[in-house]
Amino acid sequence: MASCLDDDHVGRLEAVVSHWRMVHRGERLFRAGDHFRSLYALRSGSVKTVTSDTCGGEHVTGFFMAGETLGLGAISTDAYDCDAIALEDSSVCVIPFGPMEALCRELKPLQHQFHRLLSTEIVRESRQMTLLSGMSAERRVAAFLVDLSRRLQQRGYSPRSLTLRMTREEIGNYLGIKLETVSRAFSRFQREGLLHVDGKHVELFDVEALALV
Amino acid sequence: MASCLDDDHVGRLEAVVSHWRMVHRGERLFRAGDHFRSLYALRSGSVKTVTSDTCGGEHVTGFFMAGETLGLGAISTDAYDCDAIALEDSSVCVIPFGPMEALCRELKPLQHQFHRLLSTEIVRESRQMTLLSGMSAERRVAAFLVDLSRRLQQRGYSPRSLTLRMTREEIGNYLGIKLETVSRAFSRFQREGLLHVDGKHVELFDVEALALV
DNA sequence: CGAAGCTTTGATTTGCCTCAAGTGGGGTGG
DNA sequence: CCACCCCACTTGAGGCAAATCAAAGCTTCG
């Protein structure tokens, strides 16, 4: 967010976003229904968001890595719409929303950057909907890996070597398929020479081919 | 959007949102890739949004009715991310985005209302993802009808009597199932006394039961 | 070192898709 | 005005991808 500001204004933003917080593995950053006060920018670690439907079932709605922002759905109702659970020990910047909005009224570039952030989330979810409604199980898994790879690359990490912070069950839940199906897709991709799986560690040999599966 | 403003300020908003436009059935309001200049508030009629994936397939990402806003995904990249196609002759307010952002910097209630609008879209899509990844074909159709009913009620129409502006194929595409499956779900709900279908016209007898299917 | 949880793989079942045939309604041209 | 055609819809039969059920190997961690 700060990248859009010049030095004078970065200070103003830092005054608003001055606090941060640790979240240990398995701990909740916020819960569905909690009163909304702040957005959270993930500094390190990773987090999943989960909604629990009426009859006890859970659904993983997203995986977040360092640099991504949590809590955007809470603005609409002044309450978080999901639980955010750390997948490993993580740290977040606390962004108090009232002061943040106030600063957006003053700093045009910050305002625009914030609007882009919200809009990007809309586009991301829209793409995920397309994936969930049209694609086969294997394509979903492939797209999931390609997406992770792309996001790692954006943040300066290797796009070929990834460590999955979530279980097969969480991946399956996120993709709308069962954990056994996720496992079979991994095995098949490995048999076809597209990647190598070893538990939580995945080595991608051919991201382009994976994107075309 | 205007509901959050007092009389003085409504004038300011009206100065920004002064133009409107007709879109005839089948016509495109905007296309994926078009340069982003404006959001569109649907005044009357209905519109679907469609993304075309790489290999020619289309995916319906949303149905919009009067009072809802189109183009929110375009803010992130300065280009629309989908086609918006009128399902019947419709009219839209044109909301030039630059002036709109400027006014949001001046009017705090307008700014907040706009943030809520974006956030609501995020929550809506998040719910749709849950639906697509976890639910059976029949539940998807039931949820689709309940959602339509709720939105009609919000806008002051009868929540029990609806006229579908889209085909079975478009519904199926939106829900990630085939048109035959949509048709079978309608027939089954009718057999169970939950509703009456006659082509495009649907009479809901028991919205609560439908929500629990 | 043992227990609990995660992962892989195989066998069987099932819900939805595919293919196919027939109906009905609305628009068009004769 | 009517006959025709096209398109959207309904319904049935059979097949397939993924779910479910089951079992064994592997990790992690107290």
mmCIF file of N, CA and C (backbone and C1' of nucleotides) in Angstrom, chain D residues 6-17:
data_model
loop_
_atom_site.group_PDB
_atom_site.id
_atom_site.type_symbol
_atom_site.label_atom_id
_atom_site.label_comp_id
_atom_site.label_asym_id
_atom_site.label_seq_id
_atom_site.Cartn_x
_atom_site.Cartn_y
_atom_site.Cartn_z
ATOM 1 P P DC D 6 -35.127 -23.608 -38.979
ATOM 2 O "O5'" DC D 6 -34.677 -22.823 -37.678
ATOM 3 C "C5'" DC D 6 -35.006 -21.433 -37.535
ATOM 4 C "C4'" DC D 6 -35.108 -21.111 -36.066
ATOM 5 C "C3'" DC D 6 -34.040 -21.771 -35.201
ATOM 6 O "O3'" DC D 6 -33.407 -20.769 -34.440
ATOM 7 C "C1'" DC D 6 -36.184 -22.141 -34.282
ATOM 8 P P DC D 7 -31.997 -21.016 -33.750
ATOM 9 O "O5'" DC D 7 -32.344 -20.786 -32.216
ATOM 10 C "C5'" DC D 7 -33.263 -19.752 -31.840
ATOM 11 C "C4'" DC D 7 -33.940 -20.167 -30.560
ATOM 12 C "C3'" DC D 7 -32.999 -20.787 -29.532
ATOM 13 O "O3'" DC D 7 -32.955 -19.937 -28.405
ATOM 14 C "C1'" DC D 7 -35.022 -22.031 -29.744
ATOM 15 P P DA D 8 -32.045 -20.243 -27.168
ATOM 16 O "O5'" DA D 8 -33.105 -20.768 -26.101
ATOM 17 C "C5'" DA D 8 -34.217 -19.952 -25.781
ATOM 18 C "C4'" DA D 8 -35.179 -20.758 -24.953
ATOM 19 C "C3'" DA D 8 -34.540 -21.416 -23.731
ATOM 20 O "O3'" DA D 8 -35.324 -21.095 -22.599
ATOM 21 C "C1'" DA D 8 -35.714 -23.026 -25.006
ATOM 22 P P DC D 9 -34.885 -21.635 -21.172
ATOM 23 O "O5'" DC D 9 -35.687 -22.997 -21.020
ATOM 24 C "C5'" DC D 9 -37.112 -22.991 -21.066
ATOM 25 C "C4'" DC D 9 -37.608 -24.399 -21.175
ATOM 26 C "C3'" DC D 9 -37.205 -25.338 -20.038
ATOM 27 O "O3'" DC D 9 -38.330 -25.526 -19.196
ATOM 28 C "C1'" DC D 9 -37.231 -26.412 -22.180
ATOM 29 P P DT D 10 -38.197 -26.413 -17.872
ATOM 30 O "O5'" DT D 10 -38.524 -27.879 -18.394
ATOM 31 C "C5'" DT D 10 -39.835 -28.185 -18.836
ATOM 32 C "C4'" DT D 10 -39.883 -29.630 -19.288
ATOM 33 C "C3'" DT D 10 -39.528 -30.662 -18.218
ATOM 34 O "O3'" DT D 10 -40.652 -31.513 -18.041
ATOM 35 C "C1'" DT D 10 -38.426 -31.132 -20.272
ATOM 36 P P DT D 11 -40.814 -32.485 -16.813
ATOM 37 O "O5'" DT D 11 -40.238 -33.861 -17.351
ATOM 38 C "C5'" DT D 11 -40.737 -34.404 -18.567
ATOM 39 C "C4'" DT D 11 -39.857 -35.529 -19.049
ATOM 40 C "C3'" DT D 11 -39.292 -36.443 -17.949
ATOM 41 O "O3'" DT D 11 -39.824 -37.748 -18.145
ATOM 42 C "C1'" DT D 11 -37.666 -35.910 -19.574
ATOM 43 P P DG D 12 -39.520 -38.953 -17.131
ATOM 44 O "O5'" DG D 12 -38.487 -39.820 -17.991
ATOM 45 C "C5'" DG D 12 -38.854 -40.315 -19.278
ATOM 46 C "C4'" DG D 12 -37.678 -41.010 -19.911
ATOM 47 C "C3'" DG D 12 -36.938 -42.003 -19.001
ATOM 48 O "O3'" DG D 12 -36.769 -43.236 -19.691
ATOM 49 C "C1'" DG D 12 -35.417 -40.481 -19.974
ATOM 50 P P DA D 13 -36.168 -44.500 -18.974
ATOM 51 O "O5'" DA D 13 -34.741 -44.627 -19.685
ATOM 52 C "C5'" DA D 13 -34.614 -44.512 -21.103
ATOM 53 C "C4'" DA D 13 -33.161 -44.799 -21.477
ATOM 54 C "C3'" DA D 13 -32.488 -45.855 -20.609
ATOM 55 O "O3'" DA D 13 -31.592 -46.597 -21.423
ATOM 56 C "C1'" DA D 13 -31.359 -43.802 -20.361
ATOM 57 P P DG D 14 -30.727 -47.790 -20.825
ATOM 58 O "O5'" DG D 14 -29.262 -47.166 -20.813
ATOM 59 C "C5'" DG D 14 -28.657 -46.713 -22.032
ATOM 60 C "C4'" DG D 14 -27.331 -46.074 -21.689
ATOM 61 C "C3'" DG D 14 -26.382 -46.949 -20.864
ATOM 62 O "O3'" DG D 14 -25.109 -46.900 -21.504
ATOM 63 C "C1'" DG D 14 -26.691 -44.860 -19.799
ATOM 64 P P DG D 15 -23.821 -47.557 -20.872
ATOM 65 O "O5'" DG D 15 -22.976 -46.259 -20.520
ATOM 66 C "C5'" DG D 15 -22.739 -45.265 -21.525
ATOM 67 C "C4'" DG D 15 -21.792 -44.210 -20.964
ATOM 68 C "C3'" DG D 15 -20.530 -44.770 -20.310
ATOM 69 O "O3'" DG D 15 -19.465 -43.861 -20.576
ATOM 70 C "C1'" DG D 15 -21.782 -43.602 -18.687
ATOM 71 P P DC D 16 -17.966 -44.290 -20.291
ATOM 72 O "O5'" DC D 16 -17.425 -43.080 -19.417
ATOM 73 C "C5'" DC D 16 -17.868 -41.747 -19.652
ATOM 74 C "C4'" DC D 16 -17.635 -40.927 -18.394
ATOM 75 C "C3'" DC D 16 -16.331 -41.270 -17.669
ATOM 76 O "O3'" DC D 16 -15.762 -40.053 -17.239
ATOM 77 C "C1'" DC D 16 -18.125 -41.436 -16.179
ATOM 78 P P DA D 17 -14.165 -39.865 -17.128
ATOM 79 O "O5'" DA D 17 -14.039 -38.669 -16.075
ATOM 80 C "C5'" DA D 17 -14.965 -37.584 -16.120
ATOM 81 C "C4'" DA D 17 -15.280 -37.129 -14.718
ATOM 82 C "C3'" DA D 17 -14.076 -36.980 -13.798
ATOM 83 O "O3'" DA D 17 -14.254 -35.805 -13.031
ATOM 84 C "C1'" DA D 17 -15.589 -38.539 -12.860
#
